[in-house]
GROMACS .gro file of C-alpha atoms in nm:
model
  192
    1MET     CA    1   8.671   0.295   0.444
    2SER     CA    2   8.450  -0.002   0.431
    3PRO     CA    3   8.591  -0.342   0.346
    4THR     CA    4   8.372  -0.365   0.033
    5LEU     CA    5   8.509  -0.044  -0.107
    6LEU     CA    6   8.864  -0.156  -0.032
    7LEU     CA    7   8.801  -0.480  -0.207
    8LEU     CA    8   8.661  -0.307  -0.512
    9ALA     CA    9   8.962  -0.075  -0.520
   10GLN     CA   10   9.198  -0.367  -0.500
   11VAL     CA   11   9.008  -0.559  -0.766
   12SER     CA   12   9.013  -0.269  -1.005
   13GLY     CA   13   9.379  -0.203  -0.934
   14ALA     CA   14   9.462  -0.570  -0.968
   15ALA     CA   15   9.262  -0.607  -1.285
   16SER     CA   16   9.439  -0.320  -1.448
   17ALA     CA   17   9.783  -0.430  -1.318
   18SER     CA   18   9.764  -0.785  -1.428
   19SER     CA   19   9.778  -0.879  -1.785
   20GLY     CA   20   9.564  -1.190  -1.729
   21GLY     CA   21   9.269  -0.970  -1.709
   22PHE     CA   22   8.933  -1.073  -1.594
   23ALA     CA   23   8.997  -1.436  -1.509
   24ASP     CA   24   9.283  -1.346  -1.274
   25GLY     CA   25   9.057  -1.091  -1.104
   26VAL     CA   26   8.781  -1.345  -1.051
   27THR     CA   27   9.027  -1.601  -0.916
   28ARG     CA   28   9.176  -1.351  -0.679
   29ILE     CA   29   8.824  -1.245  -0.554
   30THR     CA   30   8.721  -1.605  -0.501
   31ASN     CA   31   9.044  -1.676  -0.310
   32GLU     CA   32   9.010  -1.370  -0.089
   33PHE     CA   33   8.642  -1.440  -0.007
   34GLY     CA   34   8.694  -1.810   0.030
   35ILE     CA   35   8.446  -1.904  -0.238
   36ARG     CA   36   8.482  -2.263  -0.354
   37ALA     CA   37   8.302  -2.371  -0.670
   38PRO     CA   38   8.162  -2.703  -0.537
   39LEU     CA   39   8.026  -2.529  -0.225
   40LEU     CA   40   7.879  -2.249  -0.436
   41VAL     CA   41   7.704  -2.500  -0.663
   42ALA     CA   42   7.575  -2.691  -0.356
   43GLN     CA   43   7.443  -2.368  -0.205
   44ILE     CA   44   7.276  -2.274  -0.533
   45VAL     CA   45   7.114  -2.622  -0.552
   46ASN     CA   46   7.006  -2.596  -0.183
   47PHE     CA   47   6.864  -2.248  -0.240
   48THR     CA   48   6.677  -2.369  -0.550
   49ILE     CA   49   6.532  -2.669  -0.363
   50VAL     CA   50   6.430  -2.456  -0.064
   51ALA     CA   51   6.284  -2.192  -0.296
   52PHE     CA   52   6.092  -2.460  -0.489
   53LEU     CA   53   5.962  -2.622  -0.169
   54LEU     CA   54   5.860  -2.285  -0.029
   55TRP     CA   55   5.688  -2.198  -0.355
   56LYS     CA   56   5.516  -2.537  -0.382
   57PHE     CA   57   5.408  -2.583  -0.019
   58ALA     CA   58   5.397  -2.235   0.129
   59PHE     CA   59   5.355  -1.955  -0.125
   60LYS     CA   60   5.135  -2.142  -0.373
   61PRO     CA   61   4.871  -2.255  -0.112
   62VAL     CA   62   4.882  -1.911   0.049
   63MET     CA   63   4.836  -1.745  -0.290
   64ALA     CA   64   4.554  -1.991  -0.375
   65THR     CA   65   4.387  -1.911  -0.043
   66ILE     CA   66   4.431  -1.540  -0.105
   67GLU     CA   67   4.284  -1.574  -0.455
   68GLU     CA   68   3.995  -1.782  -0.320
   69ARG     CA   69   3.926  -1.527  -0.049
   70GLN     CA   70   3.951  -1.246  -0.302
   71LYS     CA   71   3.698  -1.426  -0.524
   72LYS     CA   72   3.467  -1.474  -0.223
   73ILE     CA   73   3.506  -1.108  -0.132
   74ASP     CA   74   3.433  -1.003  -0.491
   75ALA     CA   75   3.135  -1.240  -0.504
   76GLY     CA   76   3.012  -1.104  -0.171
   77LEU     CA   77   3.049  -0.746  -0.291
   78ASN     CA   78   2.869  -0.829  -0.615
   79TYR     CA   79   2.594  -1.006  -0.419
   80ALA     CA   80   2.565  -0.711  -0.182
   81GLU     CA   81   2.542  -0.473  -0.479
   82GLU     CA   82   2.275  -0.692  -0.642
   83MET     CA   83   2.081  -0.709  -0.317
   84LYS     CA   84   2.109  -0.334  -0.276
   85THR     CA   85   1.972  -0.289  -0.629
   86LYS     CA   86   1.693  -0.541  -0.564
   87LEU     CA   87   1.611  -0.376  -0.231
   88GLU     CA   88   1.584  -0.036  -0.397
   89ALA     CA   89   1.364  -0.185  -0.670
   90ALA     CA   90   1.149  -0.358  -0.407
   91GLN     CA   91   1.118  -0.035  -0.207
   92GLN     CA   92   1.015   0.155  -0.519
   93ALA     CA   93   0.765  -0.118  -0.607
   94SER     CA   94   0.622  -0.119  -0.254
   95GLN     CA   95   0.595   0.261  -0.256
   96ALA     CA   96   0.420   0.244  -0.593
   97GLN     CA   97   0.180  -0.016  -0.451
   98ILE     CA   98   0.120   0.199  -0.144
   99ARG     CA   99   0.045   0.501  -0.364
  100GLU     CA  100  -0.186   0.288  -0.579
  101ALA     CA  101  -0.360   0.152  -0.269
  102GLN     CA  102  -0.404   0.506  -0.134
  103ILE     CA  103  -0.555   0.618  -0.464
  104LYS     CA  104  -0.788   0.317  -0.470
  105GLY     CA  105  -0.879   0.379  -0.107
  106GLN     CA  106  -0.964   0.739  -0.182
  107GLN     CA  107  -1.173   0.627  -0.481
  108ILE     CA  108  -1.355   0.373  -0.265
  109VAL     CA  109  -1.421   0.635   0.003
  110ALA     CA  110  -1.544   0.881  -0.262
  111GLU     CA  111  -1.769   0.615  -0.414
  112ALA     CA  112  -1.900   0.520  -0.070
  113GLN     CA  113  -1.972   0.884   0.009
  114LYS     CA  114  -2.149   0.926  -0.324
  115ALA     CA  115  -2.347   0.606  -0.269
  116ALA     CA  116  -2.439   0.721   0.083
  117LYS     CA  117  -2.548   1.060  -0.051
  118ASP     CA  118  -2.751   0.894  -0.329
  119LEU     CA  119  -2.910   0.659  -0.076
  120SER     CA  120  -2.986   0.950   0.156
  121ASP     CA  121  -3.137   1.151  -0.129
  122ARG     CA  122  -3.341   0.853  -0.247
  123GLN     CA  123  -3.464   0.781   0.107
  124GLN     CA  124  -3.547   1.149   0.155
  125LYS     CA  125  -3.746   1.152  -0.171
  126GLU     CA  126  -3.921   0.830  -0.067
  127ALA     CA  127  -4.000   0.981   0.273
  128VAL     CA  128  -4.137   1.297   0.108
  129ALA     CA  129  -4.343   1.084  -0.130
  130LYS     CA  130  -4.473   0.868   0.157
  131ALA     CA  131  -4.549   1.179   0.360
  132GLY     CA  132  -4.736   1.321   0.060
  133GLU     CA  133  -4.930   0.996   0.024
  134PHE     CA  134  -5.000   0.994   0.398
  135ILE     CA  135  -5.118   1.356   0.383
  136ALA     CA  136  -5.336   1.278   0.081
  137LYS     CA  137  -5.482   0.974   0.259
  138ALA     CA  138  -5.534   1.182   0.572
  139ARG     CA  139  -5.712   1.451   0.367
  140ASP     CA  140  -5.926   1.185   0.202
  141ALA     CA  141  -6.003   1.035   0.544
  142ILE     CA  142  -6.082   1.379   0.684
  143GLU     CA  143  -6.305   1.454   0.384
  144LEU     CA  144  -6.479   1.120   0.422
  145GLU     CA  145  -6.517   1.175   0.796
  146LYS     CA  146  -6.654   1.525   0.724
  147LYS     CA  147  -6.905   1.384   0.476
  148MET     CA  148  -7.006   1.116   0.721
  149MET     CA  149  -7.042   1.372   1.000
  150LEU     CA  150  -7.244   1.599   0.772
  151ALA     CA  151  -7.464   1.310   0.667
  152GLU     CA  152  -7.506   1.209   1.027
  153ALA     CA  153  -7.571   1.570   1.126
  154ARG     CA  154  -7.827   1.605   0.846
  155SER     CA  155  -8.006   1.294   0.946
  156GLU     CA  156  -7.998   1.405   1.312
  157ILE     CA  157  -8.112   1.756   1.220
  158ALA     CA  158  -8.383   1.613   0.997
  159ARG     CA  159  -8.497   1.390   1.281
  160LEU     CA  160  -8.492   1.690   1.516
  161VAL     CA  161  -8.686   1.902   1.264
  162VAL     CA  162  -8.946   1.630   1.223
  163SER     CA  163  -8.963   1.578   1.596
  164THR     CA  164  -8.986   1.951   1.663
  165THR     CA  165  -9.247   1.993   1.394
  166GLN     CA  166  -9.451   1.709   1.540
  167LYS     CA  167  -9.436   1.867   1.883
  168VAL     CA  168  -9.521   2.213   1.750
  169LEU     CA  169  -9.805   2.085   1.539
  170GLY     CA  170  -9.911   1.835   1.802
  171LYS     CA  171  -9.974   1.560   1.557
  172GLU     CA  172  -9.794   1.271   1.396
  173LEU     CA  173  -9.657   1.343   1.052
  174SER     CA  174  -9.718   1.109   0.766
  175GLU     CA  175  -9.440   0.962   0.562
  176PRO     CA  176  -9.467   1.211   0.270
  177GLU     CA  177  -9.469   1.501   0.514
  178ARG     CA  178  -9.161   1.370   0.686
  179ALA     CA  179  -8.982   1.332   0.350
  180HIS     CA  180  -9.079   1.688   0.260
  181PHE     CA  181  -8.943   1.830   0.588
  182ASN     CA  182  -8.626   1.621   0.558
  183GLU     CA  183  -8.563   1.748   0.206
  184SER     CA  184  -8.617   2.111   0.298
  185ALA     CA  185  -8.386   2.074   0.603
  186ALA     CA  186  -8.121   1.907   0.387
  187ARG     CA  187  -8.141   2.193   0.131
  188GLU     CA  188  -8.098   2.445   0.407
  189LEU     CA  189  -7.798   2.259   0.549
  190THR     CA  190  -7.636   2.221   0.205
  191GLN     CA  191  -7.647   2.596   0.158
  192VAL     CA  192  -7.466   2.652   0.489
   0.00000   0.00000   0.00000
């Protein structure tokens, strides 16, 4: 058996055998283990001083450092969580801006296409109108040229008729005769 169990057996046997009871048992245990009261008190005081010094200069600063680090870790985690939330919000905002910019870009392109089509249509109408004006002017010029050519041809034909008549008749025509031949030649040409 172990010495501790033997001691407990002896203490219980001694305690029940002696009539002094508990005090005799404690005295006997202290004598057998060599426990002296002044040394025990000194050891308790030493232990208390060492425990206090350890607590004051070792455990307390270590615990303060641990608490400080824990606070920094918590603050860092909170900051990281806030930044994550802000980043998500910023990403959503930037995506919303990108979508808005795409929509505006599409509207601008559509407006530009419409403006280009309107400009093209307007220029086409202007070109058709100018071409119509040009054609009308050309017709007027052709008509004027035709009239001038007819007038020139009439005068030339009238001159030829008068000249031919003079040669056929063998005499010079007077002014009223010339006017008469010119008028009759002009009537004939007008009918043609």
